[in-house]
């Protein structure tokens, strides 16, 4: 199974460049994701996906309550959720 991890790494050390020998803390954001190459074939059944689209609400311009501006796809067997709000694209129905 493909799995990923996300977190923040904290490093606390005494800096060799600080004459007062104070402790310095550094942070690094870490994202570990599986690498999938062309030798692996991934098949996802359309029945295993739940697709939700969202519309803007409230007062606004000509596209409010008419155009979907966000999408969320849920893989039901694993519970993995992917969401996008940055792209303005209409979902295509088969």
mmCIF file of C-alpha atoms in Angstrom:
data_model
loop_
_atom_site.group_PDB
_atom_site.id
_atom_site.type_symbol
_atom_site.label_atom_id
_atom_site.label_comp_id
_atom_site.label_asym_id
_atom_site.label_seq_id
_atom_site.Cartn_x
_atom_site.Cartn_y
_atom_site.Cartn_z
ATOM 1 C CA UNK A 1 0.000 0.000 0.000
ATOM 2 C CA UNK A 2 1.130 3.526 -0.675
ATOM 3 C CA UNK A 3 1.543 5.596 2.460
ATOM 4 C CA UNK A 4 2.951 9.004 3.233
ATOM 5 C CA UNK A 5 4.027 10.976 6.270
ATOM 6 C CA UNK A 6 3.972 14.690 6.991
ATOM 7 C CA UNK A 7 5.538 16.483 9.920
ATOM 8 C CA UNK A 8 7.932 19.052 11.321
ATOM 9 C CA UNK A 9 11.490 18.178 12.338
ATOM 10 C CA UNK A 10 13.052 20.240 15.130
ATOM 11 C CA UNK A 11 16.801 20.466 15.673
ATOM 12 C CA UNK A 12 18.121 22.058 18.872
ATOM 13 C CA UNK A 13 21.875 22.616 19.045
ATOM 14 C CA UNK A 14 24.520 24.876 20.518
ATOM 15 C CA UNK A 15 25.764 27.013 17.678
ATOM 16 C CA UNK A 16 29.552 26.999 17.148
ATOM 17 C CA UNK A 17 29.220 30.542 15.732
ATOM 18 C CA UNK A 18 27.514 32.042 18.832
ATOM 19 C CA UNK A 19 30.074 33.377 21.336
ATOM 20 C CA UNK A 20 27.495 33.177 24.147
ATOM 21 C CA UNK A 21 27.048 29.419 23.431
ATOM 22 C CA UNK A 22 23.290 29.736 23.310
ATOM 23 C CA UNK A 23 20.948 27.043 22.046
ATOM 24 C CA UNK A 24 19.554 27.564 18.560
ATOM 25 C CA UNK A 25 16.454 25.839 17.236
ATOM 26 C CA UNK A 26 15.872 25.060 13.561
ATOM 27 C CA UNK A 27 12.684 23.693 12.005
ATOM 28 C CA UNK A 28 12.168 21.829 8.748
ATOM 29 C CA UNK A 29 8.864 20.769 7.244
ATOM 30 C CA UNK A 30 9.060 17.173 6.019
ATOM 31 C CA UNK A 31 6.860 15.462 3.419
ATOM 32 C CA UNK A 32 7.542 11.790 2.685
ATOM 33 C CA UNK A 33 5.615 10.439 -0.283
ATOM 34 C CA UNK A 34 5.938 7.204 -2.225
ATOM 35 C CA UNK A 35 7.691 7.337 -5.562
ATOM 36 C CA UNK A 36 5.708 5.634 -8.303
ATOM 37 C CA UNK A 37 7.476 4.860 -11.542
ATOM 38 C CA UNK A 38 6.140 3.595 -14.869
ATOM 39 C CA UNK A 39 6.674 -0.082 -13.963
ATOM 40 C CA UNK A 40 3.853 0.007 -11.402
ATOM 41 C CA UNK A 41 0.301 -0.102 -12.722
ATOM 42 C CA UNK A 42 -2.319 1.491 -10.478
ATOM 43 C CA UNK A 43 -5.962 0.667 -11.158
ATOM 44 C CA UNK A 44 -8.663 2.613 -9.339
ATOM 45 C CA UNK A 45 -12.265 1.561 -9.856
ATOM 46 C CA UNK A 46 -14.627 4.474 -10.522
ATOM 47 C CA UNK A 47 -17.105 2.898 -8.079
ATOM 48 C CA UNK A 48 -14.532 3.322 -5.278
ATOM 49 C CA UNK A 49 -14.464 7.109 -5.706
ATOM 50 C CA UNK A 50 -16.826 9.660 -4.204
ATOM 51 C CA UNK A 51 -16.621 13.037 -5.961
ATOM 52 C CA UNK A 52 -18.007 16.152 -4.241
ATOM 53 C CA UNK A 53 -18.088 19.555 -5.923
ATOM 54 C CA UNK A 54 -18.686 22.841 -4.149
ATOM 55 C CA UNK A 55 -20.044 26.198 -5.224
ATOM 56 C CA UNK A 56 -19.402 29.647 -3.895
ATOM 57 C CA UNK A 57 -22.280 31.036 -1.873
ATOM 58 C CA UNK A 58 -23.525 34.397 -0.736
ATOM 59 C CA UNK A 59 -23.502 37.695 -2.560
ATOM 60 C CA UNK A 60 -21.143 37.944 -5.460
ATOM 61 C CA UNK A 61 -20.674 38.118 -9.177
ATOM 62 C CA UNK A 62 -22.169 36.313 -12.100
ATOM 63 C CA UNK A 63 -20.771 32.853 -11.254
ATOM 64 C CA UNK A 64 -21.996 32.576 -7.651
ATOM 65 C CA UNK A 65 -24.263 29.548 -7.097
ATOM 66 C CA UNK A 66 -23.787 28.434 -10.725
ATOM 67 C CA UNK A 67 -20.158 27.309 -11.155
ATOM 68 C CA UNK A 68 -18.397 24.633 -9.101
ATOM 69 C CA UNK A 69 -15.137 26.118 -7.838
ATOM 70 C CA UNK A 70 -13.822 23.298 -5.636
ATOM 71 C CA UNK A 71 -13.697 19.517 -5.826
ATOM 72 C CA UNK A 72 -13.051 16.795 -3.236
ATOM 73 C CA UNK A 73 -12.414 13.160 -4.245
ATOM 74 C CA UNK A 74 -12.578 10.416 -1.602
ATOM 75 C CA UNK A 75 -11.243 6.895 -2.168
ATOM 76 C CA UNK A 76 -13.814 4.918 -0.174
ATOM 77 C CA UNK A 77 -11.803 1.710 0.594
ATOM 78 C CA UNK A 78 -8.799 3.576 2.051
ATOM 79 C CA UNK A 79 -10.367 6.870 3.172
ATOM 80 C CA UNK A 80 -7.766 8.925 1.271
ATOM 81 C CA UNK A 81 -9.135 12.404 0.480
ATOM 82 C CA UNK A 82 -7.822 14.786 -2.186
ATOM 83 C CA UNK A 83 -9.180 18.322 -2.499
ATOM 84 C CA UNK A 84 -8.510 21.207 -4.876
ATOM 85 C CA UNK A 85 -9.729 24.781 -4.665
ATOM 86 C CA UNK A 86 -7.041 26.461 -6.752
ATOM 87 C CA UNK A 87 -8.201 25.336 -10.204
ATOM 88 C CA UNK A 88 -11.422 26.507 -11.831
ATOM 89 C CA UNK A 89 -12.516 23.532 -13.879
ATOM 90 C CA UNK A 90 -15.879 21.860 -14.368
ATOM 91 C CA UNK A 91 -16.069 18.166 -13.624
ATOM 92 C CA UNK A 92 -16.749 16.030 -16.699
ATOM 93 C CA UNK A 93 -19.518 13.487 -16.435
ATOM 94 C CA UNK A 94 -18.932 10.179 -18.297
#
